[in-house]
Coordinates of C-alpha atoms in Angstrom, one line a residue:
M489 CA 129.1 -2.1 180.4
A490 CA 125.3 -1.8 180.2
S491 CA 125.5 1.8 181.4
S492 CA 128.1 2.5 178.6
E493 CA 125.9 1.0 175.9
A494 CA 122.9 3.0 177.1
R495 CA 124.9 6.2 176.9
T496 CA 126.1 5.3 173.3
R497 CA 122.5 4.7 172.2
Q498 CA 121.4 8.0 173.8
N499 CA 124.2 9.9 172.0
K500 CA 123.2 8.3 168.7
R501 CA 119.6 9.4 169.2
Q502 CA 120.7 12.9 170.0
R503 CA 123.1 13.1 167.0
T504 CA 120.7 11.6 164.4
P505 CA 117.9 14.3 164.6
N506 CA 120.5 17.1 164.9
G507 CA 122.4 15.8 161.8
S508 CA 119.2 15.5 159.8
V509 CA 118.3 19.1 160.8
R510 CA 121.7 20.3 159.8
A511 CA 121.5 18.5 156.5
A512 CA 118.1 19.8 155.8
L513 CA 119.2 23.3 156.7
F514 CA 122.2 23.1 154.5
L515 CA 120.2 21.8 151.5
A516 CA 117.6 24.6 151.9
L517 CA 120.4 27.2 152.2
F518 CA 122.2 25.8 149.2
T519 CA 119.0 25.8 147.1
C520 CA 118.1 29.3 148.2
T521 CA 121.6 30.5 147.4
L522 CA 121.6 28.9 144.0
R523 CA 118.2 30.3 143.1
C524 CA 119.3 33.8 144.4
S525 CA 122.5 33.7 142.4
E526 CA 120.6 32.7 139.3
C527 CA 118.1 35.5 139.6
E528 CA 120.4 38.2 140.8
K529 CA 123.5 37.5 138.7
P530 CA 124.1 40.7 136.6
S531 CA 124.3 40.4 132.8
N532 CA 127.6 39.9 131.1
I533 CA 129.1 42.6 128.9
V534 CA 131.2 42.5 125.8
L535 CA 132.7 45.6 124.1
I536 CA 134.3 45.4 120.7
L537 CA 136.2 48.6 119.9
A538 CA 137.4 49.1 116.4
D539 CA 140.3 51.5 115.7
D540 CA 139.5 54.5 113.3
Q541 CA 136.3 53.0 111.8
D542 CA 134.1 55.6 110.3
V543 CA 130.4 55.3 109.8
Y544 CA 129.9 58.5 107.7
L545 CA 131.8 57.2 104.6
G546 CA 130.5 53.6 104.5
G547 CA 132.9 52.1 107.1
M548 CA 130.3 49.6 108.2
T549 CA 129.7 48.3 104.7
P550 CA 132.0 45.2 105.0
M551 CA 130.5 44.3 108.4
K552 CA 127.5 42.3 107.2
K553 CA 127.7 39.7 109.9
T554 CA 128.1 42.3 112.6
K555 CA 125.1 44.3 111.4
A556 CA 123.0 41.1 111.4
L557 CA 124.2 39.7 114.7
I558 CA 124.3 42.9 116.7
G559 CA 122.6 45.8 114.9
D560 CA 119.6 43.8 113.6
A561 CA 119.4 41.8 116.8
G562 CA 119.3 45.0 118.9
A563 CA 119.7 48.8 118.6
T564 CA 121.7 50.9 116.1
F565 CA 122.4 54.5 117.2
S566 CA 122.2 56.9 114.3
N567 CA 123.7 59.8 116.3
A568 CA 126.7 58.3 118.1
F569 CA 129.7 60.6 118.5
T570 CA 133.2 60.6 120.0
A571 CA 134.1 63.3 122.5
T572 CA 137.4 63.8 120.7
P573 CA 138.5 62.4 117.3
L574 CA 141.8 60.8 118.2
C575 CA 142.8 57.4 119.6
C576 CA 144.4 57.9 123.0
P577 CA 142.2 60.7 124.3
S578 CA 139.1 59.0 123.0
R579 CA 140.0 55.7 124.5
S580 CA 140.7 57.5 127.8
S581 CA 137.2 58.9 127.6
I582 CA 135.7 55.5 127.1
L583 CA 137.6 54.1 130.1
T584 CA 136.8 57.0 132.5
G585 CA 133.4 58.2 131.2
Q586 CA 135.0 61.7 131.2
Y587 CA 135.5 64.5 128.7
P588 CA 139.2 65.1 127.8
H589 CA 139.4 68.3 129.9
N590 CA 138.7 66.2 133.0
H591 CA 140.9 63.1 132.3
A592 CA 143.6 65.5 130.8
V593 CA 144.7 63.2 128.0
R594 CA 145.1 65.6 125.1
N595 CA 146.6 63.6 122.3
N596 CA 148.6 60.5 121.4
S597 CA 151.9 61.8 122.8
L598 CA 153.4 61.2 126.2
D599 CA 153.6 64.9 126.7
G600 CA 149.9 64.9 125.8
N601 CA 149.4 62.6 128.9
C602 CA 148.7 59.4 126.9
S603 CA 149.2 56.5 129.3
S604 CA 151.5 58.8 131.3
P605 CA 152.4 58.3 135.0
L606 CA 150.0 61.1 135.8
W607 CA 147.2 59.2 134.0
Q608 CA 148.1 56.0 135.7
K609 CA 148.1 57.6 139.2
G610 CA 144.9 59.6 138.5
P611 CA 142.1 58.8 136.1
E612 CA 143.0 55.2 135.4
T613 CA 142.5 54.3 139.1
T614 CA 138.8 55.2 138.7
A615 CA 138.2 53.7 135.2
F616 CA 135.2 51.5 134.7
P617 CA 137.0 48.1 135.0
V618 CA 137.9 49.0 138.6
Y619 CA 134.3 49.4 139.5
L620 CA 133.3 46.2 137.6
S621 CA 135.9 44.3 139.5
K622 CA 134.4 45.5 142.7
Q623 CA 131.0 44.3 141.4
H624 CA 132.7 40.8 141.1
Y625 CA 132.9 40.8 137.3
Q626 CA 135.6 38.7 135.7
T627 CA 137.4 41.1 133.4
F628 CA 139.3 40.4 130.2
Y629 CA 141.2 42.8 127.9
A630 CA 142.9 42.0 124.6
G631 CA 144.3 44.3 121.8
K632 CA 145.3 47.9 121.5
Y633 CA 145.0 49.9 124.7
L634 CA 146.6 53.4 124.7
N635 CA 149.2 54.5 122.1
Q636 CA 152.0 55.0 124.7
Y637 CA 151.1 52.0 126.8
G638 CA 154.1 49.7 127.6
K639 CA 156.8 52.2 126.7
K640 CA 159.8 52.7 129.0
K641 CA 158.5 55.9 130.5
T642 CA 155.1 54.5 131.2
G643 CA 156.0 51.4 133.1
N644 CA 157.1 49.0 130.3
D645 CA 155.1 45.9 129.7
G646 CA 155.1 44.9 133.4
Y647 CA 152.5 47.5 134.2
V648 CA 148.9 46.1 134.2
P649 CA 146.2 48.7 134.7
P650 CA 143.9 48.1 137.7
G651 CA 140.6 46.2 137.4
W652 CA 141.7 43.6 134.8
D653 CA 141.9 39.9 135.7
Q654 CA 143.2 38.9 132.3
W655 CA 145.4 41.3 130.3
H656 CA 146.7 40.8 126.7
A657 CA 147.5 44.3 125.6
L658 CA 149.4 45.6 122.6
I659 CA 152.6 47.6 123.3
G660 CA 152.2 50.9 121.5
N661 CA 150.1 51.6 118.4
S662 CA 148.2 49.3 116.1
Q663 CA 150.0 46.5 114.3
Y664 CA 148.8 43.3 112.7
Y665 CA 152.2 41.4 112.8
N666 CA 155.6 41.8 114.4
Y667 CA 154.3 43.3 117.7
T668 CA 154.8 42.8 121.4
L669 CA 152.1 42.1 124.0
S670 CA 152.0 42.5 127.7
V671 CA 150.4 39.2 128.8
N672 CA 149.4 39.7 132.5
G673 CA 152.6 41.9 132.9
K674 CA 155.0 39.6 130.9
E675 CA 156.4 40.4 127.5
E676 CA 155.3 38.2 124.6
Q677 CA 156.9 38.7 121.2
H678 CA 155.0 38.0 117.9
G679 CA 156.2 37.6 114.4
D680 CA 154.5 37.4 111.0
N681 CA 153.0 33.9 110.9
Y682 CA 149.3 34.3 110.1
E683 CA 148.0 31.4 112.1
K684 CA 150.0 32.4 115.2
D685 CA 150.3 36.1 115.1
Y686 CA 147.6 37.9 113.2
L687 CA 146.4 40.2 116.0
T688 CA 142.7 40.3 115.2
D689 CA 142.5 36.6 115.2
L690 CA 144.7 36.2 118.2
I691 CA 142.7 38.4 120.5
L692 CA 139.5 36.5 119.4
N693 CA 141.1 33.1 120.2
R694 CA 142.2 34.3 123.6
S695 CA 138.8 35.6 124.5
L696 CA 137.3 32.2 123.6
H697 CA 139.7 30.5 125.9
F698 CA 138.8 33.0 128.6
L699 CA 135.1 32.1 128.2
D700 CA 135.9 28.4 128.5
D701 CA 138.0 28.9 131.7
R702 CA 135.8 31.5 133.5
S703 CA 133.7 30.8 136.6
P704 CA 130.1 30.4 135.4
Q705 CA 128.8 31.7 138.7
R706 CA 130.1 35.2 138.2
P707 CA 129.4 37.7 135.3
F708 CA 132.1 38.7 132.9
F709 CA 133.3 41.7 131.0
I710 CA 135.3 41.3 127.8
M711 CA 136.9 44.2 125.9
L712 CA 138.4 43.4 122.5
S713 CA 140.3 46.1 120.6
P714 CA 141.4 44.9 117.2
P715 CA 143.8 47.0 115.1
A716 CA 141.4 47.3 112.2
P717 CA 140.9 49.4 110.3
H718 CA 143.9 51.5 111.5
S719 CA 147.1 51.7 109.4
P720 CA 149.2 49.8 108.3
W721 CA 146.0 48.2 106.9
T722 CA 147.3 44.7 106.7
A723 CA 144.6 42.3 105.7
A724 CA 144.4 38.6 106.5
P725 CA 145.7 36.5 103.5
Q726 CA 142.2 35.3 102.5
Y727 CA 141.0 38.9 102.2
E728 CA 143.9 40.6 100.4
K729 CA 142.0 40.6 97.0
N730 CA 138.6 41.7 98.3
F731 CA 137.1 45.0 97.2
A732 CA 139.5 45.3 94.2
D733 CA 137.3 47.8 92.4
V734 CA 136.3 49.9 95.5
K735 CA 137.3 53.5 95.7
A736 CA 136.6 56.2 98.3
P737 CA 133.2 57.9 97.8
R738 CA 133.4 61.0 95.7
D739 CA 130.3 62.8 97.0
G740 CA 129.6 65.3 99.7
S741 CA 132.7 67.2 100.7
F742 CA 135.1 65.1 98.8
D743 CA 137.9 67.2 97.3
K744 CA 136.1 70.4 98.0
P745 CA 138.1 73.5 99.0
G746 CA 138.0 74.5 102.7
K747 CA 137.9 78.2 101.8
D748 CA 135.8 79.4 104.8
K749 CA 137.3 77.1 107.3
H750 CA 140.2 77.3 109.8
W751 CA 143.7 77.7 108.3
L752 CA 144.6 74.0 108.3
L753 CA 141.7 73.3 106.0
R754 CA 142.7 76.1 103.7
Q755 CA 146.2 74.7 103.0
P756 CA 145.7 71.5 100.9
S757 CA 146.0 71.7 97.2
N758 CA 142.7 71.7 95.4
P759 CA 141.9 69.7 93.3
M760 CA 144.0 67.0 94.9
P761 CA 146.9 65.6 92.9
S762 CA 146.6 62.1 91.5
T763 CA 149.2 60.8 93.9
S764 CA 147.0 61.7 96.8
L765 CA 143.9 60.2 95.2
N766 CA 145.7 56.9 94.5
F767 CA 147.0 56.9 98.1
L768 CA 143.6 57.5 99.7
D769 CA 141.8 55.0 97.4
N770 CA 144.3 52.3 98.3
A771 CA 143.9 53.1 102.0
Y772 CA 140.1 53.0 101.7
R773 CA 140.1 49.6 100.1
K774 CA 142.6 48.1 102.5
R775 CA 140.7 49.4 105.5
W776 CA 137.6 47.5 104.3
Q777 CA 139.8 44.4 103.8
T778 CA 141.1 44.5 107.4
L779 CA 137.5 44.8 108.7
L780 CA 136.5 41.4 107.3
S781 CA 138.5 39.7 110.0
V782 CA 136.7 41.8 112.6
D783 CA 133.4 40.7 111.1
D784 CA 134.5 37.1 111.5
M785 CA 135.5 37.9 115.1
V786 CA 132.0 39.1 116.0
E787 CA 130.5 36.0 114.4
A788 CA 132.7 33.6 116.3
L789 CA 132.2 35.4 119.6
V790 CA 128.4 35.3 119.2
K791 CA 128.5 31.6 118.3
K792 CA 130.6 30.9 121.4
L793 CA 128.3 32.7 123.7
E794 CA 125.3 30.8 122.2
E795 CA 127.1 27.5 122.8
L796 CA 127.7 28.4 126.4
K797 CA 124.1 29.5 126.8
E798 CA 125.2 33.0 127.8
L799 CA 124.1 34.9 124.7
N800 CA 120.7 35.9 126.0
N801 CA 122.3 37.3 129.2
T802 CA 125.0 39.2 127.5
Y803 CA 125.1 42.8 126.2
I804 CA 127.3 43.1 123.2
F805 CA 128.5 46.6 122.2
Y806 CA 130.2 47.4 118.9
T807 CA 131.8 50.8 118.3
S808 CA 134.9 52.7 117.3
D809 CA 137.2 55.3 119.0
N810 CA 136.7 57.9 116.3
G811 CA 135.7 58.3 112.6
Y812 CA 137.9 58.9 109.6
H813 CA 138.2 60.8 106.4
T814 CA 139.6 60.0 102.9
G815 CA 139.7 63.1 100.7
Q816 CA 137.1 65.3 102.4
F817 CA 138.0 69.0 101.9
S818 CA 141.1 67.7 100.1
L819 CA 142.6 66.1 103.2
P820 CA 143.9 62.7 102.1
I821 CA 143.6 60.5 105.2
D822 CA 143.2 61.0 108.9
K823 CA 140.8 62.0 111.7
R824 CA 141.4 64.9 114.2
Q825 CA 138.9 67.3 112.6
L826 CA 135.7 68.6 113.9
Y827 CA 133.5 67.5 111.0
D828 CA 131.0 64.7 111.1
F829 CA 133.2 62.3 109.1
D830 CA 135.7 62.3 112.0
I831 CA 133.4 62.6 115.1
R832 CA 130.6 60.3 114.1
I833 CA 131.1 56.7 115.2
P834 CA 129.3 53.4 114.7
L835 CA 127.4 52.1 117.7
M836 CA 125.3 49.0 117.9
V837 CA 124.1 47.1 121.0
R838 CA 122.2 43.9 121.6
G839 CA 121.3 42.4 124.9
P840 CA 118.6 41.7 127.5
G841 CA 115.6 43.9 127.2
I842 CA 116.7 45.4 123.9
K843 CA 114.1 44.9 121.2
P844 CA 115.6 44.0 117.8
Q845 CA 115.6 46.1 114.6
Q846 CA 115.7 49.4 116.5
T847 CA 117.3 52.6 115.0
L848 CA 117.6 55.1 117.8
P849 CA 118.2 58.9 117.1
A850 CA 119.1 60.0 120.6
P851 CA 122.6 61.5 120.7
V852 CA 125.1 59.2 122.5
L853 CA 128.7 59.9 123.2
N854 CA 131.6 57.5 123.9
I855 CA 131.8 59.0 127.5
D856 CA 128.4 57.3 128.0
L857 CA 129.8 53.8 127.6
A858 CA 131.4 53.5 131.0
P859 CA 128.3 54.6 133.0
T860 CA 126.1 52.3 130.8
F861 CA 128.4 49.3 131.7
L862 CA 128.2 50.2 135.4
D863 CA 124.4 50.7 135.2
I864 CA 124.1 47.2 133.7
S865 CA 126.3 45.8 136.6
G866 CA 123.9 47.2 139.1
L867 CA 126.1 49.9 140.5
N868 CA 124.5 53.1 141.9
L869 CA 125.9 55.7 139.4
S870 CA 125.7 58.4 142.0
F871 CA 128.9 56.8 143.5
V872 CA 131.0 57.5 140.5
N873 CA 132.4 60.8 139.1
M874 CA 131.7 60.5 135.4
D875 CA 130.6 63.1 132.8
G876 CA 128.7 60.7 130.7
Q877 CA 125.3 59.2 131.3
S878 CA 123.9 55.7 131.0
F879 CA 122.0 55.1 127.7
L880 CA 120.4 51.8 128.9
S881 CA 117.1 53.7 129.1
Q882 CA 117.3 54.6 125.4
M883 CA 117.8 50.9 124.4
A884 CA 115.6 49.3 126.9
P885 CA 113.0 51.7 128.3
E886 CA 111.3 48.9 130.3
L887 CA 114.5 48.5 132.4
R888 CA 115.3 52.2 133.0
N889 CA 113.9 55.7 132.9
G890 CA 116.1 58.4 131.5
T891 CA 116.4 61.5 129.2
A892 CA 118.5 62.2 126.2
R893 CA 121.0 65.1 126.3
P894 CA 120.0 68.1 124.2
Y895 CA 123.6 69.1 123.4
F896 CA 127.2 68.0 124.0
L897 CA 130.9 68.9 123.7
V898 CA 133.5 67.8 121.2
E899 CA 137.1 69.0 122.0
Y900 CA 140.6 68.4 120.7
T901 CA 144.1 69.6 121.4
G902 CA 146.3 69.8 118.4
E903 CA 149.7 68.0 118.1
G904 CA 152.7 69.2 116.2
H905 CA 156.5 68.9 115.9
L906 CA 159.0 71.6 117.1
D907 CA 161.1 71.2 114.0
P908 CA 159.9 71.2 110.4
D909 CA 159.2 67.9 108.7
P910 CA 162.3 66.9 106.8
A911 CA 160.1 65.7 103.9
C912 CA 158.3 69.0 103.8
P913 CA 160.9 71.7 104.8
K914 CA 158.9 74.6 103.4
L915 CA 156.0 74.1 105.7
G916 CA 157.9 75.1 108.9
P917 CA 157.5 73.9 112.5
G918 CA 154.4 73.2 114.5
L919 CA 152.8 70.7 112.1
S920 CA 152.3 67.0 112.0
Q921 CA 150.8 64.2 109.9
C922 CA 152.1 65.8 106.7
F923 CA 151.5 63.0 104.2
P924 CA 151.0 62.3 101.4
D925 CA 152.2 65.2 99.3
C926 CA 153.0 67.4 102.3
V927 CA 149.3 67.9 103.2
C928 CA 149.4 68.4 107.0
E929 CA 146.4 67.0 109.0
D930 CA 147.3 68.4 112.4
A931 CA 149.1 71.3 114.1
Y932 CA 149.6 72.8 117.6
N933 CA 146.9 75.3 116.9
N934 CA 144.4 72.7 115.5
T935 CA 142.9 73.1 119.0
Y936 CA 139.2 73.6 119.2
A937 CA 136.0 73.0 121.2
C938 CA 132.6 72.6 119.7
V939 CA 129.1 72.4 121.1
R940 CA 126.7 70.3 119.1
T941 CA 122.9 70.2 119.3
L942 CA 120.4 67.8 117.6
V943 CA 117.3 69.0 119.5
E944 CA 115.3 71.6 117.7
H945 CA 118.4 72.8 115.8
N946 CA 120.9 70.5 114.2
L947 CA 123.8 72.9 114.7
Q948 CA 127.5 72.8 115.4
Y949 CA 129.4 75.8 116.9
C950 CA 133.2 75.6 117.2
E951 CA 135.9 77.9 118.5
F952 CA 139.6 77.6 117.8
A953 CA 142.4 78.4 120.2
D954 CA 144.5 80.0 117.4
S955 CA 145.8 83.5 116.4
E956 CA 142.6 84.1 114.4
S957 CA 140.2 83.0 117.2
F958 CA 138.5 81.3 114.3
V959 CA 134.8 80.3 114.6
E960 CA 133.0 77.7 112.5
V961 CA 129.2 77.3 112.5
Y962 CA 127.2 74.7 110.5
N963 CA 123.5 74.0 110.0
L964 CA 123.6 70.3 109.4
T965 CA 119.9 70.2 108.4
S966 CA 120.3 72.3 105.3
D967 CA 124.1 71.6 104.9
P968 CA 124.7 68.0 106.0
H969 CA 128.2 67.9 104.5
Q970 CA 129.3 71.1 106.3
L971 CA 130.3 72.9 103.1
E972 CA 129.4 76.4 104.3
N973 CA 130.5 78.1 107.4
I974 CA 127.5 80.3 108.3
V975 CA 129.1 82.2 111.2
K976 CA 128.5 85.6 109.4
K977 CA 124.9 84.7 108.5
V978 CA 123.4 83.2 111.7
D979 CA 121.4 85.1 114.2
P980 CA 123.7 86.8 116.7
T981 CA 121.4 85.7 119.6
L982 CA 121.8 82.1 118.6
L983 CA 125.6 82.5 118.4
Q984 CA 125.7 84.0 121.9
A985 CA 123.6 81.1 123.2
M986 CA 125.9 78.5 121.6
N987 CA 128.9 80.3 123.0
Q988 CA 127.5 80.3 126.5
R989 CA 126.8 76.6 126.2
L990 CA 130.3 76.0 125.0
I991 CA 131.8 77.9 127.9
K992 CA 129.8 75.9 130.4
L993 CA 130.7 72.6 128.9
Q994 CA 134.4 73.3 128.6
S995 CA 134.5 73.6 132.4
C996 CA 131.8 71.0 133.3
E997 CA 132.4 68.0 135.6
G998 CA 130.1 65.2 136.5
D999 CA 126.4 66.3 136.8
S1000 CA 127.0 69.7 135.2
C1001 CA 128.1 67.9 131.9
R1002 CA 124.7 66.2 131.6
A1003 CA 122.7 69.2 130.4
T1004 CA 118.9 68.7 130.6
K1005 CA 117.8 72.1 129.5
K1006 CA 117.6 73.1 125.8

């Protein structure tokens, strides 16, 4: 018995110091891990992507809260552009960081590769959310995705693109009521009840729930894509009477003839009939009304991040997929054209290392968003095949070194119908978007590529793939509204240089798209 008690006491003495050592080691390891996770946790990222919001014609005017909470609190880019002025190819460029000639999404149609099986098996598998997921980001998507998403031939609503943890995507094109969502691959029908169904508010509320439910130990990426200010321009009830006296601006190229431009710009009636004027003024006013709910969204999201003590560690981006026009060159309403009103986009960013009240003139494209997100996440960008470049160095020079591009590409593939529009039988086939008053905004041969430079010369050089091989050239320093096509006046040497740049950009991929020489 004595021997047994002695062994017990000896075992206790042996276990006690070992247990203390283990506890101390565990505490030290836990403290170190906690400290390391706090100092090395990448910043959170939020992207708010409006639909068809111009910056050229005052599209940011209703966004007072957004300008105060993002623009004034960080950087506003005065030369932000889309690589292509149409929803689906532009959004595909945002997701992949690639020009349209590389991701192969040409327009909003399934034949144009919008959310097609080819897109899903190819470019979508290397979109930025896939990389963010590998970087241990919690990812959340809500709102409009791609125009053909969720259709029968594209996988129905059961298909969820890779890289997204939480998925609340609109089936098809923008709506405010009476739509269907894919919620993590399950169909969810919505009606016309404002409190339950208004899409701008709904995607905000779901993002707030996501923030409440997320893991605080891991960074998050949120992408919100409200329908505003895309048609059908349905304002929230409280904003239906706002801007009652507002009309589309009448300056610049408004209702000017497109006499020296490609044929699609030469066909509208000039001056515009009163029916077109009334239509575009109504559209302009309603677009602003829908944006007031987006402005509220930004305010609520910033407030939530502040409550969660995450605001100072979160980059918030605000932009649009393309610009818009209302009456420019007598075209009533649309995008799809090569001019600044359609290709310029709003872009504001706040976040760690970005000083407030900055206006940055460096040209930035929407293909630069994806590499910027990945740069923020800490990923080595040499591992990804993207045409864009991170602009973190432009916003926060103390964090990164970098250079601005001297010139860039804008490209578009026109879309038309095989048969004439029944409402406009005299116009013939090959056209689309022929409203109001049978003014067509697009066509198969509205297919062009442009090279734009803002360094030394503020020039735009564009070539059309049409029977005329039409060329348009603009000096935007002397002619900011692009009223005069100077192709016949400009120095032939400069024309040749712009042509050679265009040829190179049209076939560029990855590093070769990031031109560093003037």
